[in-house]
PDB file of C-alpha atoms in Angstrom:
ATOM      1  CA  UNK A   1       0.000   0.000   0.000  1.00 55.00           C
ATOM      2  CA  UNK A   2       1.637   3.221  -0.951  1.00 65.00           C
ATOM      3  CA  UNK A   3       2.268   6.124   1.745  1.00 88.00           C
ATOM      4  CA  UNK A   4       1.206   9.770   0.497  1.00 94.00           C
ATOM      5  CA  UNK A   5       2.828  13.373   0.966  1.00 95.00           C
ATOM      6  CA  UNK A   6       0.887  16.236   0.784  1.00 96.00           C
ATOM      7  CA  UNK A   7       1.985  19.252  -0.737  1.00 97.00           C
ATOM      8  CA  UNK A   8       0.671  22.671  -1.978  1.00 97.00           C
ATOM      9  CA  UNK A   9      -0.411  22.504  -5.463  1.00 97.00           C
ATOM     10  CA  UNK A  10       1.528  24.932  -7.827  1.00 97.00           C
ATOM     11  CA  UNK A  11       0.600  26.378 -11.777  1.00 96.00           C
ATOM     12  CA  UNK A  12       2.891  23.799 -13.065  1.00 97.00           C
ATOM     13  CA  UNK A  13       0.942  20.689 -11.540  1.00 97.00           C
ATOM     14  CA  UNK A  14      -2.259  21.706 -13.530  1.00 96.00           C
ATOM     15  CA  UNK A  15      -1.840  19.438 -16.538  1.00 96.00           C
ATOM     16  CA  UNK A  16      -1.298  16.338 -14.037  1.00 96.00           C
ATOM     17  CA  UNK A  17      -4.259  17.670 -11.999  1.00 97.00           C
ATOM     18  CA  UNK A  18      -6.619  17.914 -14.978  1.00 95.00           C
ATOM     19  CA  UNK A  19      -5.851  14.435 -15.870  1.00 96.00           C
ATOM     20  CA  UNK A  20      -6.332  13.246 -12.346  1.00 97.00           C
ATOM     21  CA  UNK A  21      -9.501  14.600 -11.978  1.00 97.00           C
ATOM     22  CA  UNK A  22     -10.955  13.431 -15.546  1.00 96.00           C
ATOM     23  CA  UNK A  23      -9.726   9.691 -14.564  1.00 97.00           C
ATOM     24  CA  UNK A  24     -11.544  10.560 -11.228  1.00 97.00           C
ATOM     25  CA  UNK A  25     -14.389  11.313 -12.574  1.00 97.00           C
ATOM     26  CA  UNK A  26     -14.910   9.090 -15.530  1.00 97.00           C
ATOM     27  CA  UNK A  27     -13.289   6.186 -13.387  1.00 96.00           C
ATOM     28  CA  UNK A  28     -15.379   6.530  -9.999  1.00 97.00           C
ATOM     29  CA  UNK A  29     -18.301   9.081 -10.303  1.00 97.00           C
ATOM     30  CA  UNK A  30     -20.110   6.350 -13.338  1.00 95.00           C
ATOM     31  CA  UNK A  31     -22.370   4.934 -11.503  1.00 96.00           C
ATOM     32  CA  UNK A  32     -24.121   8.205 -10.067  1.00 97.00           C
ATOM     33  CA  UNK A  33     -23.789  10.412 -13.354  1.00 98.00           C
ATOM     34  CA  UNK A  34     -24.663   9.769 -16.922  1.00 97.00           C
ATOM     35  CA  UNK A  35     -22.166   9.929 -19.336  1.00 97.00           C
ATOM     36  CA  UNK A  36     -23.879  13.059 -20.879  1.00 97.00           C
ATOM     37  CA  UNK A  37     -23.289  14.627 -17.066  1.00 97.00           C
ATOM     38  CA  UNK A  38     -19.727  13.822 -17.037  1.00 97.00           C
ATOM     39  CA  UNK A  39     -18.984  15.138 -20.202  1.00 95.00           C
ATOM     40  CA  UNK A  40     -20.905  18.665 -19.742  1.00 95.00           C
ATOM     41  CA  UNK A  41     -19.528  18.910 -15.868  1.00 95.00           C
ATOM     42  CA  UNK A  42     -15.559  18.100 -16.332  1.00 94.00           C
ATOM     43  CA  UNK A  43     -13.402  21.148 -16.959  1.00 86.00           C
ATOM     44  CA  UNK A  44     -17.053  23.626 -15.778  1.00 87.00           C
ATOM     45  CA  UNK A  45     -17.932  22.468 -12.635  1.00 91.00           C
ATOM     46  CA  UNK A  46     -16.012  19.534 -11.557  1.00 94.00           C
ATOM     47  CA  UNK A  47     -12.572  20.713 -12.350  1.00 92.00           C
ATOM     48  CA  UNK A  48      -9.462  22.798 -10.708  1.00 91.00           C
ATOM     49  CA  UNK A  49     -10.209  26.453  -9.559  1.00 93.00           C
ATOM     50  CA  UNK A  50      -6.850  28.296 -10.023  1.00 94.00           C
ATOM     51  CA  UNK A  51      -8.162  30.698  -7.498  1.00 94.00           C
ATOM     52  CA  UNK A  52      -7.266  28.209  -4.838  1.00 96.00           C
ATOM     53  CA  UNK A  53      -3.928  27.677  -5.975  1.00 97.00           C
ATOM     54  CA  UNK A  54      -3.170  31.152  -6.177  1.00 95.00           C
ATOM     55  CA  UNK A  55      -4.585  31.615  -2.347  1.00 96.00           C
ATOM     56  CA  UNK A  56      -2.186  28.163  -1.689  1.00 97.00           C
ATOM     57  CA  UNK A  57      -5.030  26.185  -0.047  1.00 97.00           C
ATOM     58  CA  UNK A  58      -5.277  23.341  -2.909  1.00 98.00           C
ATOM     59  CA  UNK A  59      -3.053  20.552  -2.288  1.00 98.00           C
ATOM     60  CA  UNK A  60      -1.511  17.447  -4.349  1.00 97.00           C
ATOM     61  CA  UNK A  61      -1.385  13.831  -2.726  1.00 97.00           C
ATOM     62  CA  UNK A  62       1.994  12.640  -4.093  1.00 96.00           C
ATOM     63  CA  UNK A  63       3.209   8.609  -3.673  1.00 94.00           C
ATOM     64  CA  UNK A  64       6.434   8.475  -1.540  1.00 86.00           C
ATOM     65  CA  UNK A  65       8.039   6.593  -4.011  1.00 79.00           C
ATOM     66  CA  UNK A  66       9.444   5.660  -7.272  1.00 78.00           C
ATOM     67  CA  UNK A  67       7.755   7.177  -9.702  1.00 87.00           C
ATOM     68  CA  UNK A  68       6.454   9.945  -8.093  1.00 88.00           C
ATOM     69  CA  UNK A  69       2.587  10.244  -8.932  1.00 92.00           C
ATOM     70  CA  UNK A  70       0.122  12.750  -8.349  1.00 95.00           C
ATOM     71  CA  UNK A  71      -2.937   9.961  -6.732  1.00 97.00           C
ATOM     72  CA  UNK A  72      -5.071  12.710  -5.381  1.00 97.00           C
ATOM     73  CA  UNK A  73      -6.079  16.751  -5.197  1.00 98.00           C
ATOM     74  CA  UNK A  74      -7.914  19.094  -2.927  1.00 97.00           C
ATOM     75  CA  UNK A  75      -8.624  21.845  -1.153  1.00 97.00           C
ATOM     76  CA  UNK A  76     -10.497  24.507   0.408  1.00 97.00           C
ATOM     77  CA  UNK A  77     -11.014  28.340   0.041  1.00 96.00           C
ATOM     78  CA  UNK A  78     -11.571  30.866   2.112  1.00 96.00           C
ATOM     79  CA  UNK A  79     -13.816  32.975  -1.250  1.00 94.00           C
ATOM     80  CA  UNK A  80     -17.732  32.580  -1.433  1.00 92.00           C
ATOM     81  CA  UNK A  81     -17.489  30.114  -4.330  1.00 90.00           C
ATOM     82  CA  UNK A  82     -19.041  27.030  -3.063  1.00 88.00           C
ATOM     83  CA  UNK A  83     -17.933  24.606  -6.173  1.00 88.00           C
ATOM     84  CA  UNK A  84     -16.826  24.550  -9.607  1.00 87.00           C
ATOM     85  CA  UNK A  85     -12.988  24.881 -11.895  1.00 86.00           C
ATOM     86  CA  UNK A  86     -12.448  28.167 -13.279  1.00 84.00           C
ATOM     87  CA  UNK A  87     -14.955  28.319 -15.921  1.00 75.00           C
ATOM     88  CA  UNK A  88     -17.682  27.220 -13.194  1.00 74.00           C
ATOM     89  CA  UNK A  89     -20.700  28.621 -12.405  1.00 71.00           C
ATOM     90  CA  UNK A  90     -22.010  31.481  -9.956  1.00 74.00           C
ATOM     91  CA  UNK A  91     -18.594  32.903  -9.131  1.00 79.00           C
ATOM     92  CA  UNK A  92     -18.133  34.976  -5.949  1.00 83.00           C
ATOM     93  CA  UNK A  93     -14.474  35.827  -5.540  1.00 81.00           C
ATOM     94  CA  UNK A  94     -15.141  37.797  -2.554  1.00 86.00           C
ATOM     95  CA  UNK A  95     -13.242  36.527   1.088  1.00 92.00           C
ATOM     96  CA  UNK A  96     -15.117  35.472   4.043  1.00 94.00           C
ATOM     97  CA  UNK A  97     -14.286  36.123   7.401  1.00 94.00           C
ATOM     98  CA  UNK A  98     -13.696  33.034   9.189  1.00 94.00           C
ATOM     99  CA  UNK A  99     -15.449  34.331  12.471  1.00 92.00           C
ATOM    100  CA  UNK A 100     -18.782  34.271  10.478  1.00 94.00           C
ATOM    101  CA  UNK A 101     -18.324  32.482   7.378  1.00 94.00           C
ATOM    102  CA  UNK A 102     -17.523  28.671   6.285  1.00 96.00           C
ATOM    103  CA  UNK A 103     -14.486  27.582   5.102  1.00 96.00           C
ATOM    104  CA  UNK A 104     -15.275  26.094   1.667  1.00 96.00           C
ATOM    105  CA  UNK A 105     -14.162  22.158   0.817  1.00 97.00           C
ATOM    106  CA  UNK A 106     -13.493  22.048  -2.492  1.00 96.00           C
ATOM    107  CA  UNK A 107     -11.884  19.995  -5.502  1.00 93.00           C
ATOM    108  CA  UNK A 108     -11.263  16.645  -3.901  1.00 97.00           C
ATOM    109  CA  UNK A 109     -10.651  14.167  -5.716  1.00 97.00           C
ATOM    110  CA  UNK A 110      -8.401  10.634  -6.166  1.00 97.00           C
ATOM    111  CA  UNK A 111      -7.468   8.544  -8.568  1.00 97.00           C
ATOM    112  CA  UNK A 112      -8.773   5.600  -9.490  1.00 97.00           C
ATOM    113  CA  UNK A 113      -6.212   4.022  -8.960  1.00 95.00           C
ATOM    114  CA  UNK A 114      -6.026   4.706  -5.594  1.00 96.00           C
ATOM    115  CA  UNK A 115      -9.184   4.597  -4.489  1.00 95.00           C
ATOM    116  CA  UNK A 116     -10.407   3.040  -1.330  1.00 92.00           C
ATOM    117  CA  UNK A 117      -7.057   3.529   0.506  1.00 93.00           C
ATOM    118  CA  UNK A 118      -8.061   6.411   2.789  1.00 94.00           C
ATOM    119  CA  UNK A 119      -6.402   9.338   0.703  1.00 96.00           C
ATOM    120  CA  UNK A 120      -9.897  10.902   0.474  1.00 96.00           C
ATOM    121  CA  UNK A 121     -10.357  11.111   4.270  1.00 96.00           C
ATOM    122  CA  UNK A 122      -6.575  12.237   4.317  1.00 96.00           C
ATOM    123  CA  UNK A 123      -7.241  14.947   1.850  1.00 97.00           C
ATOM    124  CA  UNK A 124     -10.352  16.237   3.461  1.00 97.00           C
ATOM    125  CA  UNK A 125      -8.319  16.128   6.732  1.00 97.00           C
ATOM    126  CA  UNK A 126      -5.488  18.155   5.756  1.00 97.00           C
ATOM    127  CA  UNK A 127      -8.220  20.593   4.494  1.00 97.00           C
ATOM    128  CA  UNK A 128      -9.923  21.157   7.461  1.00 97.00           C
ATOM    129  CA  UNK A 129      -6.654  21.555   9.473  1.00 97.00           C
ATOM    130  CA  UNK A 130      -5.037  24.087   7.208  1.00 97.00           C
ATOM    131  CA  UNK A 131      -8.574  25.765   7.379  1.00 96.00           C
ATOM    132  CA  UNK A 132      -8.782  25.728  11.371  1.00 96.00           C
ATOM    133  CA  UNK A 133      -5.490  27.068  11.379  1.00 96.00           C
ATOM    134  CA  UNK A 134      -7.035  30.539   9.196  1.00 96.00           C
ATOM    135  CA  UNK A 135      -9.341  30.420  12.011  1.00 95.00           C
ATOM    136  CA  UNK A 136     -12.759  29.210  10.468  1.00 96.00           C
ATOM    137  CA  UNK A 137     -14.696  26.583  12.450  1.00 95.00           C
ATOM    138  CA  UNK A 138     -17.395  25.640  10.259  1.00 96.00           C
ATOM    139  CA  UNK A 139     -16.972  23.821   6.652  1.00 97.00           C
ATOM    140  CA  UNK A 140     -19.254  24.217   3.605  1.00 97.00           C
ATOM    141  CA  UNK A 141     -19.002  22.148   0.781  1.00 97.00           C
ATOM    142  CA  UNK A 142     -20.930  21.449  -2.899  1.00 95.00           C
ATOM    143  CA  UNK A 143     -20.378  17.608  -2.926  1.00 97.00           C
ATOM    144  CA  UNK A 144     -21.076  15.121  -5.939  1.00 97.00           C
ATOM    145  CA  UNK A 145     -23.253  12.321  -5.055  1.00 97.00           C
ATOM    146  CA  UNK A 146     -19.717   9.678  -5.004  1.00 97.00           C
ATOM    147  CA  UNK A 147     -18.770  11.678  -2.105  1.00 96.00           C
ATOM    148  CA  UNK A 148     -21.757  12.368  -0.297  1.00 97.00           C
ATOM    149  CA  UNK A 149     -21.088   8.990   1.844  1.00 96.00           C
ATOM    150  CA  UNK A 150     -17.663   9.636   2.622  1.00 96.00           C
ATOM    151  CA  UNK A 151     -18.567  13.095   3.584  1.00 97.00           C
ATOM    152  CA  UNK A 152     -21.577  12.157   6.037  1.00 97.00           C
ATOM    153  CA  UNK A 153     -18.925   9.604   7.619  1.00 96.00           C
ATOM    154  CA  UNK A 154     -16.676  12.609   8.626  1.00 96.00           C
ATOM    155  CA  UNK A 155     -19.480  14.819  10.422  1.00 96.00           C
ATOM    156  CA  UNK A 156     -20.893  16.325   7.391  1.00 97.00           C
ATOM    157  CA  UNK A 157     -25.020  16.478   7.018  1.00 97.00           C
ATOM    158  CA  UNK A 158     -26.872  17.508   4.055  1.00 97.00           C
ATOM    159  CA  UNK A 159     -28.268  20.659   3.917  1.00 97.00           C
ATOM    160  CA  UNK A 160     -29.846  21.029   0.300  1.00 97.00           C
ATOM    161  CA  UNK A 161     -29.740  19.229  -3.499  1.00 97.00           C
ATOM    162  CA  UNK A 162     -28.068  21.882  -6.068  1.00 95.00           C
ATOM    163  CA  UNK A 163     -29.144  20.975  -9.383  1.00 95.00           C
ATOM    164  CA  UNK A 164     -26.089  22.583 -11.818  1.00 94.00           C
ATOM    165  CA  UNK A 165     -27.155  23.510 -15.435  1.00 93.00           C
ATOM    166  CA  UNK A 166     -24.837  22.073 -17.475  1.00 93.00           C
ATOM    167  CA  UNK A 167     -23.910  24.113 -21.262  1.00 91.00           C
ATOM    168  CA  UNK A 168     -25.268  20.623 -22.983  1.00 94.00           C
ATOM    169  CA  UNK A 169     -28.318  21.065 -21.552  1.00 94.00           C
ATOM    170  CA  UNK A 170     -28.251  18.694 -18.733  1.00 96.00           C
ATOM    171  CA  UNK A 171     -28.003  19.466 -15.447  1.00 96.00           C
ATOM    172  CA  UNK A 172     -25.348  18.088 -12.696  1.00 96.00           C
ATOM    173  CA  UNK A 173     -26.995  17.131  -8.638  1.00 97.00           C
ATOM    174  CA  UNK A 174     -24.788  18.026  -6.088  1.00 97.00           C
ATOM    175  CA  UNK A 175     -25.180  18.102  -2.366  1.00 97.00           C
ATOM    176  CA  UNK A 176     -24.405  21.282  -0.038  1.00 97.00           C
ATOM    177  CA  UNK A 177     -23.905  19.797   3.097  1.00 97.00           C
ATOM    178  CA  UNK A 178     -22.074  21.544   6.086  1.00 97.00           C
ATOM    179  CA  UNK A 179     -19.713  20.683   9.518  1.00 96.00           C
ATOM    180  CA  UNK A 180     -18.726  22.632  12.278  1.00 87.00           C
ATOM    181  CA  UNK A 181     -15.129  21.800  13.560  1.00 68.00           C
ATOM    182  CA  UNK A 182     -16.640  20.513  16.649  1.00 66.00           C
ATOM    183  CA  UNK A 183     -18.746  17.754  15.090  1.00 58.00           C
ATOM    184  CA  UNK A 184     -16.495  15.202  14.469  1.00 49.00           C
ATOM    185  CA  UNK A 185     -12.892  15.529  13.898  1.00 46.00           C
ATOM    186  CA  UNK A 186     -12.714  12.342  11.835  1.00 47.00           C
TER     187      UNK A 186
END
């Protein structure tokens, strides 16, 4: 079983990033979205949001050895955006202030290749840590129905469906669910 090393994500890992997250997506999130969802979602709003690398609070999951490979990305942001890469939709660069406003989750996502090894709970726990440490105490996320599971096992409740119009017409369900730091710390 390979160890991981987390790392902030830089401008230069964004072709590796884009092709983890379309194996991600296309490998693990099939059996919740139609192929017509994947297609219009990848690259609008499941994707990378260089906003976060910018801010430094998206990181890479590396493998501690030989090859080095990028097995997993995520993040969180500290800007109203709840979800969505670059091109996403509803926008809201604006900061929050962490004594009134969630931190956002955002962008997780593993390879298929190593999935079901615990780098998703490792991910999401490096997020919220570097996210307590900027002083929030609640999280916020927009999460796809794979991780909706995962998420509930580590505090998180579900708050409302989001149904995302898509540009080919279809339209993406997501999940806004919320945590306060004090719910669980798994």
């Amino acid at each position: 079983m390979p160890t991981f090393r987390l790392r902030a994500a830089t401008e230069d890992d964004l072709p590796a990033l884009h092709a983890v997250i379309e194996a991600s997506v296309r490998g693990l999130q099939a059996g919740d979205y139609t192929p017509a969802q994947i297609e219009g979602a990848l690259g609008t709003v499941l994707g990378v949001d260089t906003q976060l690398i910018r801010d430094r609070t998206y990181f890479v999951a590396e493998t501690a050895g030989d090859p080095v490979r990028i097995a997993g990305c995520g993040g969180w942001s500290m800007r109203k955006t709840l979800f969505g890469a670059d091109a996403g939709p509803k926008r809201e660069p604006a900061r929050l202030d962490p004594r009134t406003g969630a931190a956002k989750v955002r962008a997780i996502f593993v390879h298929p290749d190593f999935a079901r090894r615990g780098l998703g709970s490792l991910i999401l726990a490096t997020v919220e840590d570097a996210a307590r440490q900027a002083g929030f105490s609640r999280f916020e996320m927009g999460s796809t129905l794979t991780g909706v599971p995962l998420y509930r096992l580590k505090g998180y409740v579900e708050i409302e469906p989001i149904a995302v119009p898509l540009a080919n017409g279809e339209f993406l369900r997501v999940v806004r669910m919320t945590k306060t730091a004090e719910d669980n710390r798994g």
